[in-house]
Amino acid sequence: MIILAIETSCDETGVAILEGSKQDDALLFRVLGNALLSQAALHAEYGGVYPTLAKREHEKNLPLMLEQALRDAAPHFPEKKSSGSPQTIFSEKYGYALAHIDAIVVTHGPGLEPALWTGIEFAKKLASEYGKPLIPVNHMEGHMISSLARRDTADETAQKFVLEGVELPVLALLISGGHTEFVLMREWFTYELIGKTLDDAVGEAFDKVARMLDMPYPGGPHISKHAAAAREARKKDSEGVSSAPKLPRPMLHSGTCDFSFSGLKTAALYAIRDRGGVHMLTEDERAEFAREFEDAVTDVLVAKTRQALEQTGAKTFVIGGGVAASTRIREQLGQLLTNEFPEVTYRIPERTITGDNAIMIAEAALTHCLMRHIVLDGSDTNAQQVPPPETIRATGNLSLSRPI
Ligand code: KG4
Ligand code: ZN
């Protein structure tokens, strides 16, 4: 089964073409084409994602990303089948590759509405021009399922992922610029929200504190990099006392799996102000501040994960979303599992897929189709659950309902 996936929920424009197959109990995903363009540099001057700009950029970049993904995938298709449709949204040259695709899938939420709509409209047009089914996919489900898969390194020349041996229940900690939540999957494709942020998402806090520290948007990677340098410096100077003020660890002992990061952000703001502003900090002090902030966030995530694992008895723990790229967070959660929950399997996504991309959307759709034996030729009653293109809506809904 070959599908083409489109992701435009925030500021990344992604198109990917994946082939999925089932071998015994394993699902295999082979990336045939993948194109991803980040608009982060354009949004940097606004200090966050500017929705109208995101929409305009998606509109401009979607045909280019489609063309690139089709160009990558084209050599995998043996013959030039006629697609029998006029090619209006990308060049004639690689259009024939679309004839080999079984379905188009698109992120329908959660995300920024104007950005989501651009992808949905584009996908609808493509599906109707080429007579393909259109499947809506939940963005958070994409983060979760793709994080459960691992890269297949057996064949170095191919980009392949394998999903196998996942023990249920799965507890996922999804941490991104828009979300911070624990999702429990007791059975495949049923999701329970176990905890969530009551205010800012963790990635948002990283981005805002980075801005206070005069670091570019998106701030997460910059905070992580400076924090790592500060840790290294302290290792060398074991006598050294931190120059950073101690920041709070909000809701550490609330007894729930919910989070709150706005107090931490405000505490950071006041602490910088108390020092006379960021320009009064030396490079080392700025790095120390980033270290203290990342440590505060990590302490909270570790404590809440302990709580959620105890509460749910999950057998597998997985992290996903852009913030899951943080080395500190990955390592500290790893230590928690090794020391306190050795019976729980820790699945950790490689960094190439923690941020938004279309591969994760394709993997979520393929997992549904392959595990639920959905045949996309119209003969299958399961396939009737694939909604007709005209009914697909953008949804800002946080809940992980069944997308197909
Ligand atoms: O999942 P994602 O790409 O987009 C959303 O759906 O929001 O996540 C983006 C977020 C940004 O807030 C970014 O600062 C954060 O992920 N991020 C990181 C790191 N890399 C990206 N946060 C902490 N450490 C990192 N290394
Ligand atoms: Zn995301």
Short mmCIF file of C-alpha atoms and ligand atoms in Angstrom, two decimals:
data_model
loop_
_atom_site.label_atom_id
_atom_site.label_comp_id
_atom_site.label_asym_id
_atom_site.label_seq_id
_atom_site.Cartn_x
_atom_site.Cartn_y
_atom_site.Cartn_z
CA MET A 1 0.00 0.00 0.00
CA ILE A 2 1.40 3.37 -1.02
CA ILE A 3 0.18 6.64 0.36
CA LEU A 4 0.99 10.31 -0.01
CA ALA A 5 0.82 12.39 3.17
CA ILE A 6 0.50 16.15 3.62
CA GLU A 7 1.33 18.03 6.84
CA THR A 8 0.70 21.76 7.29
CA SER A 9 -0.54 22.09 10.88
CA CYS A 10 1.99 24.72 11.94
CA ASP A 11 5.08 26.16 10.25
CA GLU A 12 6.44 23.11 8.45
CA THR A 13 5.25 22.21 4.97
CA GLY A 14 5.69 18.46 4.51
CA VAL A 15 4.83 15.97 1.78
CA ALA A 16 5.90 12.33 2.02
CA ILE A 17 5.25 9.17 0.01
CA LEU A 18 5.49 5.91 1.94
CA GLU A 19 4.98 2.29 1.12
CA GLY A 20 3.59 0.21 3.96
CA SER A 21 3.44 -3.54 4.30
CA LYS A 22 2.78 -6.19 6.94
CA GLN A 23 5.18 -9.04 7.61
CA ASP A 24 3.94 -11.39 10.33
CA ASP A 25 3.31 -9.03 13.24
CA ALA A 26 5.55 -6.24 12.02
CA LEU A 27 4.57 -3.21 9.99
CA LEU A 28 7.21 -1.96 7.58
CA PHE A 29 7.28 1.61 6.32
CA ARG A 30 9.54 2.54 3.45
CA VAL A 31 10.00 6.21 2.63
CA LEU A 32 9.91 6.62 -1.16
CA GLY A 33 9.84 10.41 -1.18
CA ASN A 34 10.03 13.07 1.51
CA ALA A 35 10.05 16.84 1.25
CA LEU A 36 10.00 19.16 4.23
CA LEU A 37 10.39 22.91 4.42
CA SER A 38 10.52 24.84 7.67
CA GLN A 39 9.29 28.43 7.76
CA ALA A 40 10.90 29.00 11.18
CA ALA A 41 13.33 31.64 9.90
CA LEU A 42 10.45 33.71 8.49
CA HIS A 43 8.49 33.58 11.74
CA ALA A 44 11.57 34.40 13.82
CA GLU A 45 11.00 38.15 13.74
CA TYR A 46 7.52 37.66 15.24
CA GLY A 47 8.94 35.44 17.99
CA GLY A 48 6.39 32.74 17.14
CA VAL A 49 4.27 31.41 14.32
CA TYR A 50 2.31 34.13 12.51
CA PRO A 51 -0.80 32.35 11.11
CA THR A 52 -1.41 34.46 7.96
CA LEU A 53 2.22 34.19 6.99
CA ALA A 54 2.14 30.42 7.62
CA LYS A 55 -0.90 30.08 5.34
CA ARG A 56 0.72 32.09 2.55
CA GLU A 57 3.95 30.09 2.77
CA HIS A 58 2.12 26.74 2.76
CA GLU A 59 0.20 27.81 -0.35
CA LYS A 60 3.43 28.74 -2.05
CA ASN A 61 5.43 25.71 -0.94
CA LEU A 62 2.95 22.83 -1.17
CA PRO A 63 3.23 22.41 -4.98
CA LEU A 64 7.04 22.55 -4.66
CA MET A 65 7.12 19.95 -1.87
CA LEU A 66 4.72 17.73 -3.80
CA GLU A 67 6.92 17.94 -6.86
CA GLN A 68 10.03 17.12 -4.84
CA ALA A 69 8.43 14.13 -3.09
CA LEU A 70 7.12 12.80 -6.43
CA ARG A 71 10.51 13.27 -8.05
CA ASP A 72 12.16 11.26 -5.22
CA ALA A 73 9.52 8.53 -5.45
CA ALA A 74 9.32 8.31 -9.25
CA PRO A 75 12.27 5.90 -9.73
CA HIS A 76 10.52 3.40 -7.42
CA PHE A 77 7.64 3.08 -9.87
CA PRO A 78 8.34 0.70 -12.70
CA GLU A 79 6.32 2.09 -15.55
CA LYS A 80 4.68 5.28 -16.62
CA LYS A 81 1.01 4.60 -16.06
CA SER A 82 -1.21 7.30 -17.41
CA SER A 83 -2.88 9.11 -14.56
CA GLY A 84 -5.75 10.07 -16.87
CA SER A 85 -6.18 13.42 -15.16
CA PRO A 86 -5.07 16.90 -16.02
CA GLN A 87 -2.07 17.96 -13.98
CA THR A 88 -2.89 21.39 -12.72
CA ILE A 89 -1.13 21.69 -9.40
CA PHE A 90 2.31 20.43 -10.31
CA SER A 91 4.30 19.73 -13.40
CA GLU A 92 3.48 17.01 -15.90
CA LYS A 93 6.85 15.35 -15.46
CA TYR A 94 6.26 13.32 -12.30
CA GLY A 95 2.47 13.25 -12.36
CA TYR A 96 2.45 9.63 -13.50
CA ALA A 97 3.79 8.62 -10.06
CA LEU A 98 0.44 9.57 -8.57
CA ALA A 99 -1.25 6.74 -10.44
CA HIS A 100 0.60 4.32 -8.12
CA ILE A 101 -0.65 5.93 -4.92
CA ASP A 102 -3.55 4.25 -3.08
CA ALA A 103 -4.64 7.19 -0.93
CA ILE A 104 -3.90 10.78 0.00
CA VAL A 105 -3.73 11.51 3.73
CA VAL A 106 -3.75 14.90 5.37
CA THR A 107 -3.38 16.34 8.87
CA HIS A 108 -6.78 17.73 9.87
CA GLY A 109 -5.86 18.86 13.39
CA PRO A 110 -4.99 19.89 15.95
CA GLY A 111 -3.07 22.89 14.70
CA LEU A 112 -3.43 26.43 13.38
CA GLU A 113 -6.68 26.62 11.43
CA PRO A 114 -5.46 28.74 8.48
CA ALA A 115 -2.41 26.48 8.13
CA LEU A 116 -4.45 23.27 8.37
CA TRP A 117 -6.96 24.49 5.82
CA THR A 118 -4.27 25.10 3.24
CA GLY A 119 -3.16 21.46 3.44
CA ILE A 120 -6.71 20.12 3.50
CA GLU A 121 -7.80 22.13 0.45
CA PHE A 122 -4.69 21.10 -1.44
CA ALA A 123 -5.24 17.43 -0.51
CA LYS A 124 -8.91 17.59 -1.50
CA LYS A 125 -8.02 18.96 -4.90
CA LEU A 126 -5.35 16.33 -5.45
CA ALA A 127 -7.67 13.51 -4.32
CA SER A 128 -10.53 14.61 -6.52
CA GLU A 129 -8.35 15.23 -9.61
CA TYR A 130 -6.77 11.80 -9.36
CA GLY A 131 -9.75 9.89 -7.96
CA LYS A 132 -8.00 8.87 -4.74
CA PRO A 133 -9.51 8.34 -1.27
CA LEU A 134 -8.68 11.13 1.16
CA ILE A 135 -7.95 10.18 4.78
CA PRO A 136 -7.76 12.70 7.64
CA VAL A 137 -5.07 12.03 10.24
CA ASN A 138 -4.74 13.46 13.73
CA HIS A 139 -1.43 15.29 14.16
CA MET A 140 -0.84 14.02 17.72
CA GLU A 141 -1.51 10.45 16.65
CA GLY A 142 1.18 10.99 14.00
CA HIS A 143 3.70 12.05 16.68
CA MET A 144 2.74 9.08 18.88
CA ILE A 145 2.72 6.27 16.32
CA SER A 146 5.85 7.41 14.49
CA SER A 147 7.68 7.61 17.83
CA LEU A 148 6.81 3.97 18.50
CA ALA A 149 8.44 2.85 15.25
CA ARG A 150 12.21 2.43 14.97
CA ARG A 151 14.51 2.88 12.02
CA ASP A 152 15.36 -0.34 10.22
CA THR A 153 19.10 -0.22 9.81
CA ALA A 154 19.38 -3.55 7.98
CA ASP A 155 19.41 -1.80 4.61
CA GLU A 156 21.55 1.34 4.78
CA THR A 157 20.48 2.53 1.34
CA ALA A 158 16.77 2.69 2.14
CA GLN A 159 14.93 4.86 4.61
CA LYS A 160 12.77 2.31 6.42
CA PHE A 161 10.94 2.22 9.73
CA VAL A 162 9.55 -0.82 11.56
CA LEU A 163 6.68 -0.96 14.02
CA GLU A 164 6.66 -4.19 16.00
CA GLY A 165 6.47 -5.73 19.44
CA VAL A 166 4.65 -2.82 21.07
CA GLU A 167 3.34 -3.92 24.44
CA LEU A 168 0.11 -2.29 25.56
CA PRO A 169 -0.79 -0.13 27.39
CA VAL A 170 1.37 2.58 25.86
CA LEU A 171 1.88 5.85 27.71
CA ALA A 172 2.95 8.73 25.47
CA LEU A 173 4.37 12.05 26.62
CA LEU A 174 3.74 14.44 23.73
CA ILE A 175 5.69 17.65 24.06
CA SER A 176 5.68 20.27 21.34
CA GLY A 177 5.17 23.96 20.69
CA GLY A 178 1.40 23.56 20.90
CA HIS A 179 0.92 20.59 23.23
CA THR A 180 2.04 19.03 26.47
CA GLU A 181 0.04 15.95 27.29
CA PHE A 182 0.06 12.36 28.47
CA VAL A 183 -1.95 10.05 26.27
CA LEU A 184 -2.70 6.46 27.24
CA MET A 185 -3.37 3.82 24.59
CA ARG A 186 -4.83 0.72 26.27
CA GLU A 187 -5.96 -0.74 22.94
CA TRP A 188 -4.67 0.28 19.54
CA PHE A 189 -6.30 3.49 18.31
CA THR A 190 -8.16 4.29 21.53
CA TYR A 191 -6.71 7.23 23.39
CA GLU A 192 -7.23 8.59 26.87
CA LEU A 193 -5.94 11.98 27.92
CA ILE A 194 -4.26 11.36 31.30
CA GLY A 195 -2.85 14.84 31.85
CA LYS A 196 -2.21 18.08 30.03
CA THR A 197 -0.86 21.56 30.47
CA LEU A 198 -3.22 23.99 32.12
CA ASP A 199 -1.60 26.94 30.33
CA ASP A 200 1.52 27.11 28.14
CA ALA A 201 2.88 24.15 26.21
CA VAL A 202 6.43 23.19 27.14
CA GLY A 203 7.81 24.12 23.68
CA GLU A 204 6.11 27.50 23.98
CA ALA A 205 7.87 28.05 27.33
CA PHE A 206 11.21 27.11 25.72
CA ASP A 207 10.55 29.56 22.89
CA LYS A 208 9.48 32.41 25.18
CA VAL A 209 12.35 32.02 27.63
CA ALA A 210 14.77 31.78 24.70
CA ARG A 211 13.42 35.09 23.46
CA MET A 212 14.00 36.62 26.91
CA LEU A 213 17.57 35.35 26.69
CA ASP A 214 17.99 36.91 23.25
CA MET A 215 18.14 33.59 21.44
CA PRO A 216 16.46 33.10 18.04
CA TYR A 217 13.12 31.38 17.37
CA PRO A 218 12.50 28.46 17.69
CA GLY A 219 14.31 28.69 20.98
CA GLY A 220 14.24 25.06 22.17
CA PRO A 221 17.38 23.91 20.35
CA HIS A 222 19.27 27.08 21.43
CA ILE A 223 18.35 26.67 25.08
CA SER A 224 19.39 23.01 24.91
CA LYS A 225 22.72 23.85 23.28
CA HIS A 226 23.64 26.59 25.79
CA ALA A 227 22.44 24.44 28.69
CA ALA A 228 24.66 21.56 27.58
CA ALA A 229 27.66 23.93 27.39
CA ALA A 230 26.92 25.18 30.92
CA ARG A 231 26.75 21.60 32.23
CA GLU A 232 30.08 20.82 30.64
CA ALA A 233 31.61 23.94 32.19
CA ARG A 234 30.32 22.97 35.63
CA LYS A 235 31.69 19.46 35.31
CA LYS A 236 35.15 20.95 34.84
CA ASP A 237 34.69 23.36 37.69
CA SER A 238 33.13 21.13 40.36
CA GLU A 239 33.61 23.77 43.06
CA GLY A 240 31.70 26.33 41.01
CA VAL A 241 28.44 27.77 42.26
CA SER A 242 25.66 28.39 39.75
CA SER A 243 25.22 32.01 38.76
CA ALA A 244 21.58 31.36 37.84
CA PRO A 245 18.71 31.97 40.26
CA LYS A 246 16.79 28.86 41.24
CA LEU A 247 13.63 28.65 39.12
CA PRO A 248 10.39 27.02 40.33
CA ARG A 249 9.29 23.49 39.38
CA PRO A 250 5.54 24.14 39.01
CA MET A 251 2.95 21.59 40.14
CA LEU A 252 5.64 19.11 41.11
CA HIS A 253 3.58 17.80 44.02
CA SER A 254 0.05 18.42 42.71
CA GLY A 255 -0.67 14.67 42.71
CA THR A 256 -2.05 14.91 39.16
CA CYS A 257 -0.50 14.39 35.73
CA ASP A 258 -1.28 17.97 34.69
CA PHE A 259 1.36 20.60 34.02
CA SER A 260 1.68 24.35 34.23
CA PHE A 261 4.53 26.30 32.69
CA SER A 262 3.35 29.90 32.73
CA GLY A 263 4.61 30.47 36.31
CA LEU A 264 8.04 29.19 35.35
CA LYS A 265 8.09 31.52 32.37
CA THR A 266 7.11 34.50 34.52
CA ALA A 267 9.70 33.58 37.15
CA ALA A 268 12.33 33.54 34.39
CA LEU A 269 11.18 36.96 33.20
CA TYR A 270 11.43 38.49 36.68
CA ALA A 271 14.79 36.87 37.36
CA ILE A 272 16.26 38.37 34.18
CA ARG A 273 14.71 41.73 35.01
CA ASP A 274 16.21 41.59 38.52
CA ARG A 275 19.65 41.25 36.93
CA GLY A 276 19.04 44.47 34.99
CA GLY A 277 18.01 42.76 31.73
CA VAL A 278 19.54 40.16 29.45
CA HIS A 279 22.24 42.54 28.19
CA MET A 280 23.69 42.58 31.74
CA LEU A 281 24.31 38.83 31.65
CA THR A 282 27.65 37.43 30.48
CA GLU A 283 27.66 34.58 27.93
CA ASP A 284 28.34 32.11 30.75
CA GLU A 285 25.51 33.51 32.85
CA ARG A 286 23.12 33.26 29.93
CA ALA A 287 24.12 29.62 29.41
CA GLU A 288 23.73 28.92 33.16
CA PHE A 289 20.26 30.47 33.03
CA ALA A 290 19.34 28.25 30.06
CA ARG A 291 20.64 25.25 32.04
CA GLU A 292 18.53 26.09 35.07
CA PHE A 293 15.45 26.54 32.88
CA GLU A 294 15.97 23.24 31.05
CA ASP A 295 16.60 21.48 34.38
CA ALA A 296 13.40 22.93 35.86
CA VAL A 297 11.34 21.70 32.88
CA THR A 298 13.04 18.30 32.93
CA ASP A 299 12.45 17.85 36.70
CA VAL A 300 8.75 18.50 36.15
CA LEU A 301 8.53 16.13 33.16
CA VAL A 302 10.35 13.38 35.08
CA ALA A 303 8.16 13.74 38.20
CA LYS A 304 4.95 13.76 36.14
CA THR A 305 6.09 10.75 34.11
CA ARG A 306 6.75 8.85 37.37
CA GLN A 307 3.22 9.72 38.48
CA ALA A 308 1.67 8.74 35.13
CA LEU A 309 3.54 5.41 34.95
CA GLU A 310 2.50 4.51 38.50
CA GLN A 311 -1.08 5.52 37.85
CA THR A 312 -1.51 3.69 34.53
CA GLY A 313 0.73 0.62 34.82
CA ALA A 314 1.83 1.21 31.22
CA LYS A 315 4.18 -1.39 29.70
CA THR A 316 5.61 0.95 27.06
CA PHE A 317 6.60 4.59 27.44
CA VAL A 318 7.20 6.81 24.43
CA ILE A 319 7.99 10.47 23.92
CA GLY A 320 7.14 12.51 20.85
CA GLY A 321 6.90 16.08 19.55
CA GLY A 322 9.55 18.72 18.85
CA VAL A 323 10.73 19.08 22.46
CA ALA A 324 11.55 15.35 22.52
CA ALA A 325 14.71 16.37 20.64
CA SER A 326 16.18 17.72 23.91
CA THR A 327 19.10 15.50 24.92
CA ARG A 328 18.64 16.36 28.60
CA ILE A 329 14.96 15.40 28.60
CA ARG A 330 15.64 12.17 26.67
CA GLU A 331 18.43 11.16 29.06
CA GLN A 332 16.70 12.04 32.32
CA LEU A 333 13.53 10.19 31.32
CA GLY A 334 15.74 7.26 30.31
CA GLN A 335 17.32 7.25 33.78
CA LEU A 336 13.91 7.32 35.45
CA LEU A 337 12.89 4.23 33.51
CA THR A 338 16.14 2.37 34.09
CA ASN A 339 16.18 3.10 37.83
CA GLU A 340 12.52 2.92 38.78
CA PHE A 341 10.58 1.20 35.96
CA PRO A 342 12.97 -1.39 34.47
CA GLU A 343 10.02 -3.50 33.28
CA VAL A 344 8.71 -0.67 31.08
CA THR A 345 10.08 -0.41 27.52
CA TYR A 346 11.29 3.08 26.60
CA ARG A 347 10.74 3.96 22.95
CA ILE A 348 12.49 7.04 21.84
CA PRO A 349 12.17 8.53 18.35
CA GLU A 350 15.23 9.54 16.40
CA ARG A 351 15.63 13.29 16.20
CA THR A 352 14.82 13.48 12.47
CA ILE A 353 11.18 12.76 13.21
CA THR A 354 10.54 14.48 16.55
CA GLY A 355 9.57 17.77 14.88
CA ASP A 356 6.61 18.12 12.52
CA ASN A 357 6.92 16.19 9.26
CA ALA A 358 4.76 14.26 6.80
CA ILE A 359 6.43 10.86 7.39
CA MET A 360 4.74 10.63 10.79
CA ILE A 361 1.34 11.39 9.25
CA ALA A 362 1.87 8.69 6.63
CA GLU A 363 2.94 6.16 9.29
CA ALA A 364 -0.17 6.81 11.39
CA ALA A 365 -2.43 6.32 8.36
CA LEU A 366 -0.59 3.18 7.23
CA THR A 367 -0.81 1.74 10.74
CA HIS A 368 -4.59 2.17 10.69
CA CYS A 369 -4.94 0.69 7.21
CA LEU A 370 -2.60 -2.27 7.77
CA MET A 371 -3.64 -3.19 11.31
CA ARG A 372 -7.32 -2.82 10.61
CA HIS A 373 -7.01 -4.48 7.19
CA ILE A 374 -8.55 -1.57 5.37
CA VAL A 375 -8.49 -2.12 1.61
CA LEU A 376 -8.76 1.08 -0.34
CA ASP A 377 -10.48 -0.28 -3.43
CA GLY A 378 -14.05 0.43 -2.41
CA SER A 379 -14.86 -3.25 -1.75
CA ASP A 380 -14.19 -3.11 1.97
CA THR A 381 -16.64 -2.15 4.68
CA ASN A 382 -13.82 -0.91 6.93
CA ALA A 383 -12.88 1.49 4.16
CA GLN A 384 -16.31 3.07 4.43
CA GLN A 385 -14.93 4.69 7.55
CA VAL A 386 -12.72 6.76 5.27
CA PRO A 387 -14.80 9.90 4.97
CA PRO A 388 -15.48 11.40 1.55
CA PRO A 389 -13.21 14.39 0.77
CA GLU A 390 -15.95 17.00 0.96
CA THR A 391 -16.70 16.12 4.60
CA ILE A 392 -13.15 16.56 5.88
CA ARG A 393 -12.81 19.53 8.19
CA ALA A 394 -9.95 21.23 9.96
CA THR A 395 -10.25 20.64 13.66
CA GLY A 396 -8.51 22.44 16.44
CA ASN A 397 -9.77 19.72 18.74
CA LEU A 398 -7.19 18.43 21.20
CA SER A 399 -8.87 15.10 21.74
CA LEU A 400 -7.46 12.13 19.94
CA SER A 401 -10.53 10.69 18.33
CA ARG A 402 -10.40 7.99 15.67
CA PRO A 403 -9.34 9.69 12.47
CA ILE A 404 -10.32 6.87 10.15
O1 KG4 B 1 6.37 19.27 17.23
P1 KG4 B 1 6.92 20.58 16.77
O2 KG4 B 1 7.90 20.58 15.62
O3 KG4 B 1 5.78 21.57 16.36
C1 KG4 B 1 4.58 21.68 17.06
O4 KG4 B 1 3.67 20.87 16.76
O5 KG4 B 1 4.54 22.57 17.92
O6 KG4 B 1 7.61 21.27 18.07
C2 KG4 B 1 8.23 22.51 18.00
C3 KG4 B 1 8.77 22.87 19.37
C4 KG4 B 1 9.31 24.30 19.45
O7 KG4 B 1 8.73 24.92 20.57
C5 KG4 B 1 10.81 24.11 19.63
O8 KG4 B 1 11.44 25.14 20.36
C6 KG4 B 1 10.87 22.79 20.36
O9 KG4 B 1 9.86 22.01 19.73
N1 KG4 B 1 12.18 22.14 20.24
C7 KG4 B 1 12.98 21.87 21.31
C8 KG4 B 1 14.17 21.29 20.78
N2 KG4 B 1 14.02 21.20 19.43
C9 KG4 B 1 12.79 21.73 19.13
N3 KG4 B 1 12.81 22.10 22.62
C10 KG4 B 1 13.83 21.73 23.45
N4 KG4 B 1 14.97 21.19 23.03
C11 KG4 B 1 15.20 20.94 21.72
N5 KG4 B 1 16.34 20.39 21.33
ZN ZN B 2 3.74 18.70 16.27
#
